[in-house]
XYZ file of C-alpha atoms in Angstrom:
336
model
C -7.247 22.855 -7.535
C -6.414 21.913 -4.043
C -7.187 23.483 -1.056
C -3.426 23.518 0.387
C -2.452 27.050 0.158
C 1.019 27.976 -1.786
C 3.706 30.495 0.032
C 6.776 30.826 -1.777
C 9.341 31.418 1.560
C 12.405 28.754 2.601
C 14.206 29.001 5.321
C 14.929 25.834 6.572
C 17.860 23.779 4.665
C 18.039 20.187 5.077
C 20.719 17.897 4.337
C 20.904 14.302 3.550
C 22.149 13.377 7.191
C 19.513 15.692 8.287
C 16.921 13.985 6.254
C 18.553 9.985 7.956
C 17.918 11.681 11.626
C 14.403 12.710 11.070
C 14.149 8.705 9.579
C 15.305 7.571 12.767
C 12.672 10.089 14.450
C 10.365 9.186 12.433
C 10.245 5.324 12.491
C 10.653 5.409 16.431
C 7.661 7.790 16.452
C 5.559 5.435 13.748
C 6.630 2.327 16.181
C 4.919 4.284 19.577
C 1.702 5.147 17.310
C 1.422 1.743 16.510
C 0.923 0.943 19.899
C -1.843 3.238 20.471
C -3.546 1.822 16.880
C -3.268 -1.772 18.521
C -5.050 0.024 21.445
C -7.796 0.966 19.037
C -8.357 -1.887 17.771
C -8.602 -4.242 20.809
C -11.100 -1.922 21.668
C -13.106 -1.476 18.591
C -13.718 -5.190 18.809
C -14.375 -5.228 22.357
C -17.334 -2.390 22.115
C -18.564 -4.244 19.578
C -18.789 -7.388 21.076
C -20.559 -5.662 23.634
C -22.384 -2.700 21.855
C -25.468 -2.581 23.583
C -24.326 -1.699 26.916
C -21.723 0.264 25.838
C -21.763 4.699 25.689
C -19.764 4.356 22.580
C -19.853 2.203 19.223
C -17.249 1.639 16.966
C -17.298 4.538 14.967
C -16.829 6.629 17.653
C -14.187 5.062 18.776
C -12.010 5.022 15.742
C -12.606 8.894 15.565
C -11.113 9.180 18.902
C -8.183 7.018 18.126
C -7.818 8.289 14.813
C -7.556 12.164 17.166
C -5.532 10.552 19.602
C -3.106 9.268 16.752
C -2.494 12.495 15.187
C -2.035 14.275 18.626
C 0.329 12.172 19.389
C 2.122 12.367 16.420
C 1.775 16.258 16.383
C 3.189 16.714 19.923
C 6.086 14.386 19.725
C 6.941 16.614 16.371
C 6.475 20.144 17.271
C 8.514 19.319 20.378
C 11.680 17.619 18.590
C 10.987 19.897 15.148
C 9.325 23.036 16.462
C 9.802 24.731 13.005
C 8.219 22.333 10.852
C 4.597 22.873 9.469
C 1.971 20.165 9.752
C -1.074 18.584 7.354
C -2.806 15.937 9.570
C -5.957 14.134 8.022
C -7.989 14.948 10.977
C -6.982 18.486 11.852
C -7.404 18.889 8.400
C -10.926 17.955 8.126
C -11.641 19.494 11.455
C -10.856 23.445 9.494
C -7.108 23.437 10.472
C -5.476 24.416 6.987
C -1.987 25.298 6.748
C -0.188 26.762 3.639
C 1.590 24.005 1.474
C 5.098 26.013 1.463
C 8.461 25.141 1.036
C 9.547 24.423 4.550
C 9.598 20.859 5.841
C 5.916 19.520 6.395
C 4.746 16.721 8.138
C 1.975 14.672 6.383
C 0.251 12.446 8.426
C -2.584 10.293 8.345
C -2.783 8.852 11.438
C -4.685 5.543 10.668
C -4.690 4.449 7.037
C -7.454 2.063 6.501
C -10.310 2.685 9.365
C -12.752 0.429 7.689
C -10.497 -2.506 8.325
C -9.420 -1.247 11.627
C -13.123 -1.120 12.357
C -13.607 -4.910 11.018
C -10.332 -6.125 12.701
C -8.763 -6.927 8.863
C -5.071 -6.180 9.990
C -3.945 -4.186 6.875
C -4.095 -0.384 8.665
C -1.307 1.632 9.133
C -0.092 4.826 10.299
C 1.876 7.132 7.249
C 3.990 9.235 7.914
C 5.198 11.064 5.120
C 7.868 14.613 4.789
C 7.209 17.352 2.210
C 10.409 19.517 1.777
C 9.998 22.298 -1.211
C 6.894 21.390 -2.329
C 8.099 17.470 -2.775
C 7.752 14.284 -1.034
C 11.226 13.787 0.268
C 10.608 10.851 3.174
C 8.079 8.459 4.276
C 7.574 6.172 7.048
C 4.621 3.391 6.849
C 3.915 1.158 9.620
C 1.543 -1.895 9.713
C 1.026 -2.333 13.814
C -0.759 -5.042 13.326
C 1.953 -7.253 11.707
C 4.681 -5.370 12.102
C 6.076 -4.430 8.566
C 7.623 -1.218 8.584
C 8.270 0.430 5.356
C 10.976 3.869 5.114
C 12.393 5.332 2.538
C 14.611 8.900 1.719
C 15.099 10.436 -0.799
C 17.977 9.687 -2.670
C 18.892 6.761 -0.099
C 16.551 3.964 -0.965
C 13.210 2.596 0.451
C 13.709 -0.544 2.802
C 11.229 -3.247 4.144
C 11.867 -4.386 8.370
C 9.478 -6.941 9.319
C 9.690 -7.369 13.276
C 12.696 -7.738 14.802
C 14.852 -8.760 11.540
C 16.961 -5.980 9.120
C 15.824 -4.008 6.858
C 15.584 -5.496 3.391
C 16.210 -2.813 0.309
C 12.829 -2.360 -1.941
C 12.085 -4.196 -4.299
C 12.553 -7.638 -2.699
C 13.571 -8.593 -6.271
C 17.589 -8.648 -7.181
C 16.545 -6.970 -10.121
C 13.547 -5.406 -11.816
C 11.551 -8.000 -13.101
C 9.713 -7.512 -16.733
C 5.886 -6.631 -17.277
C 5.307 -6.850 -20.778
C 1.784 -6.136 -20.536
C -1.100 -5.580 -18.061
C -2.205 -9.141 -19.287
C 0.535 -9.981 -17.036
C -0.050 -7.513 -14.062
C -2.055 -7.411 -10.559
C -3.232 -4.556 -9.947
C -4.134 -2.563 -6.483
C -7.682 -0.843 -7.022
C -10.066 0.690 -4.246
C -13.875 1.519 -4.713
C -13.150 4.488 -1.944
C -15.816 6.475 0.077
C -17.277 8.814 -2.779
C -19.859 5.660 -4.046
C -22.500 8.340 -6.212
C -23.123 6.672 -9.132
C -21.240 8.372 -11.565
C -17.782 7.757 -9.951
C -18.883 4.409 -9.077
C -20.445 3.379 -12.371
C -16.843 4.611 -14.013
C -14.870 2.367 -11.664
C -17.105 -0.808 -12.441
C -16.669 -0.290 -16.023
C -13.025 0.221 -15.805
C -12.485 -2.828 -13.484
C -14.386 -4.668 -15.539
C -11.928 -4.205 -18.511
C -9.246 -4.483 -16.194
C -10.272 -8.015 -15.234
C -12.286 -9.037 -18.409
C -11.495 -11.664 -21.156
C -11.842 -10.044 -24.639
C -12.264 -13.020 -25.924
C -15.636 -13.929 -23.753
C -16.938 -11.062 -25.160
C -15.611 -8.195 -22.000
C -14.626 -4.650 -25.019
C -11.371 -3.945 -24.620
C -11.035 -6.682 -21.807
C -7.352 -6.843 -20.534
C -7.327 -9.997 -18.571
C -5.076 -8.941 -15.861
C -3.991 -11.374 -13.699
C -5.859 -10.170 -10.705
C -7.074 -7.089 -9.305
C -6.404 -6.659 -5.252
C -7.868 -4.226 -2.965
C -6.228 -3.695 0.705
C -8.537 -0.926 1.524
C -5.430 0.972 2.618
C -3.814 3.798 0.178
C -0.457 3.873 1.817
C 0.270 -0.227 1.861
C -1.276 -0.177 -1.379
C 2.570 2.238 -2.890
C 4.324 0.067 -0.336
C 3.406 -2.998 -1.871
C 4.298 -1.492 -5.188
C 7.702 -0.667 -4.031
C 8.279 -4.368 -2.481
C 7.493 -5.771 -5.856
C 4.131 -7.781 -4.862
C 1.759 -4.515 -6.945
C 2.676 -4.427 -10.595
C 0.563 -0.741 -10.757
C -1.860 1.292 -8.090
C -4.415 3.303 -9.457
C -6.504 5.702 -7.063
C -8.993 8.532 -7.630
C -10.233 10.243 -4.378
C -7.365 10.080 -1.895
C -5.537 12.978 -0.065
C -1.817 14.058 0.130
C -1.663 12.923 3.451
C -2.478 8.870 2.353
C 0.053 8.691 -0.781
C 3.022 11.285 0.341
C 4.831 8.970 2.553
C 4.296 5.773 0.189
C 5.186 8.195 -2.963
C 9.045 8.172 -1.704
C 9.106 4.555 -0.517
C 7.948 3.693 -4.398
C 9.775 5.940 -6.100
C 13.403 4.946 -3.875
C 12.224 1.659 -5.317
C 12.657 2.522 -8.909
C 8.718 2.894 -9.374
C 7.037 5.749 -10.950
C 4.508 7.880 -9.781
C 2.337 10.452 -11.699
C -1.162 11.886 -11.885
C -4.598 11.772 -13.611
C -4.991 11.444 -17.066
C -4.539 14.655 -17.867
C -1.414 15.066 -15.934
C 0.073 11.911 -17.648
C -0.781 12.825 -21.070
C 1.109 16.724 -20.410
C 4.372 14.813 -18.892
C 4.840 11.971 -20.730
C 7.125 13.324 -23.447
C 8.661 15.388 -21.184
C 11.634 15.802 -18.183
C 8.799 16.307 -15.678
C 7.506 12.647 -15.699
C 7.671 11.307 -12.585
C 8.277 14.325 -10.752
C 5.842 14.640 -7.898
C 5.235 17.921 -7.916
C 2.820 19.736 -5.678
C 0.152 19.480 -8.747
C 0.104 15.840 -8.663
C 0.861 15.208 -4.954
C -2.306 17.573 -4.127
C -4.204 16.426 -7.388
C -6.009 13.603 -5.543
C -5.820 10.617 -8.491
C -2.485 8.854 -8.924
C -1.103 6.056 -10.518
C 2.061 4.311 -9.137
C 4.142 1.452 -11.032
C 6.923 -1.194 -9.901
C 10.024 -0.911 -11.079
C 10.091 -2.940 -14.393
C 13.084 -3.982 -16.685
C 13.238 -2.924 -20.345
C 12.144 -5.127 -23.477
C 14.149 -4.739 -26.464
C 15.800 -1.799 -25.721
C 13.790 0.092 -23.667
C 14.272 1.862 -20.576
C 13.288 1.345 -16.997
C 11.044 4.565 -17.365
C 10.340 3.982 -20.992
C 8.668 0.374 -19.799
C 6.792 2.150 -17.202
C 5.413 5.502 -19.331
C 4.285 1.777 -21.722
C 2.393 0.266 -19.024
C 0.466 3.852 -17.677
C -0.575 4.272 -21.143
C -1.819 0.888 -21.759
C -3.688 1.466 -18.221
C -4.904 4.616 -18.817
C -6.176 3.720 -22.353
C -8.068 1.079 -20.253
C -9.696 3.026 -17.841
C -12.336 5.861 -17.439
C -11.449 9.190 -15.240
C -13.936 10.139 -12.486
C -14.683 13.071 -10.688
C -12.894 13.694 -6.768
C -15.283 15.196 -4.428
């Protein structure tokens, strides 16, 4: 069970030209935290370049700008939405707990990635995400460091704008392309910051099948094509939605890293569901793929590109295929 407290009272209504405004808000407010992350950054390296005569070191500093992130996220947002609720990661883990309800609630992590923002590898990212009744309804992910911006509403598509240049609509594909089996797949995997040996002793074995020849003697080896790790959650479901992820898979992460990629994917004809337990009570029913509060506060996840049918089969019918092949692959671990 998750932490996030459930109320039951609505009393804000939003519209769908209500939901484009906050976009707007949103991505201009993503764009003036990214300038704060390059801040960071530049001086992340800098301290340690020069550690020893420096007060702080670089984990310091990335709590401070991860702090100074979500402040400045959180003031810009009570002042132009003064009625919505907020989840940051760092108030958060500082005690600050708000009910999950059903009025709109930001969900912000304000610096996806920290161990490559410590290491200067430039995939980190501030995600922005909206929660209206209890479901992901908007997301904003933005990549200071090369300047991909990913958005997405709900029921209005999920778009891609890389610098100056317009948006491109997610997937970058003209139309869903075909995975007829994870054979054929890359896959997006993280080892993540819980590394006891149970969790990570599951995770080797299941990457191991993941990536293993069956015929070289890897049980129940699936020979994917590759699996990639960009050590950040949120680019992880953008990439997904672009089309360059064929599946996600993530045990350990927190609403505030997926809900903002969750919309982008799903805008992009993916799919996103739970653990394997959640999958296994959906799948037959009109409930898979709905992000409810369960899965979005469950803390494991699976996301999948859109994919085109074989031999009949549906969009969604290809997909459910592909999360059970994975999940048939793969051993469940333990969140802490």
């Amino acid at each position: 069970m998750s932490d996030l407290v459930t109320t039951s009272m609505v009393s804000t209504e939003l519209t769908s030209a209500d939901l484009e405004s906050i976009l707007q808000s949103t991505i201009q407010l993503a764009k003036t935290a990214g300038k704060l992350i390059l801040e960071g950054s530049q001086a992340i390296q800098w301290a340690s370049d020069n550690n020893v005569n420096e007060k702080k070191n670089a984990v310091d500093l990335v709590t401070e700008y991860d702090v100074r992130v979500e402040e400045l996220v959180r003031k810009e947002i009570q002042e132009k939405y003064p009625h919505f609720r907020f989840i940051g990661e760092e108030s958060y883990s500082a005690g600050t707990r708000p009910p999950l309800t059903d009025e709109p609630t930001y969900c912000v992590d304000p610096i996806d990635g920290t161990t490559n923002f410590v290491h200067g590898f430039p995939f980190a990212c501030i995600s922005l995400g909206l929660i209206y009744k209890r479901r992901p309804v908007l997301g904003v992910i933005y990549n200071p460091f090369l300047d991909h911006l990913y958005s997405g509403v709900k029921g209005q598509g999920s778009y891609l704008t890389r610098g100056s240049a317009p948006p491109l609509r997610l997937p970058l594909s003209s139309q869903p392309k075909p995975l007829p089996s994870l054979s054929k797949a890359v896959i997006a995997v993280e080892w993540g910051s819980d590394r006891c040996e149970r969790t990570i002793a599951a995770k080797a074995r299941s990457f191991a099948r993941l990536a293993g020849n069956p015929v070289q003697g890897v049980t129940g080896g699936k020979m994917t094509h590759s699996l990639r790790s960009m050590g950040s959650a949120a680019l992880n479901f953008a990439m997904v939605a672009q089309g360059g992820l064929d599946l996600y898979w993530e045990i350990g992460c927190w609403p505030w890293d997926v809900c903002a990629g969750i919309v982008i994917a799903q805008e992009a004809g993916g799919l996103v569901t739970g653990s394997h337990e959640a999958f296994a009570a959906t799948a037959s029913s009109s409930a898979f793929g709905d992000v409810t509060e369960e899965i979005l506060t469950g803390r494991k996840y699976v996301v999948v590109r859109a994919i085109s049918g074989d031999s009949g089969e549906t969009s969604t019918d290809a997909q459910k295929r592909i999360i059970s092949e994975f999940y048939e692959s793969v051993e469940d671990a333990p969140t802490n």
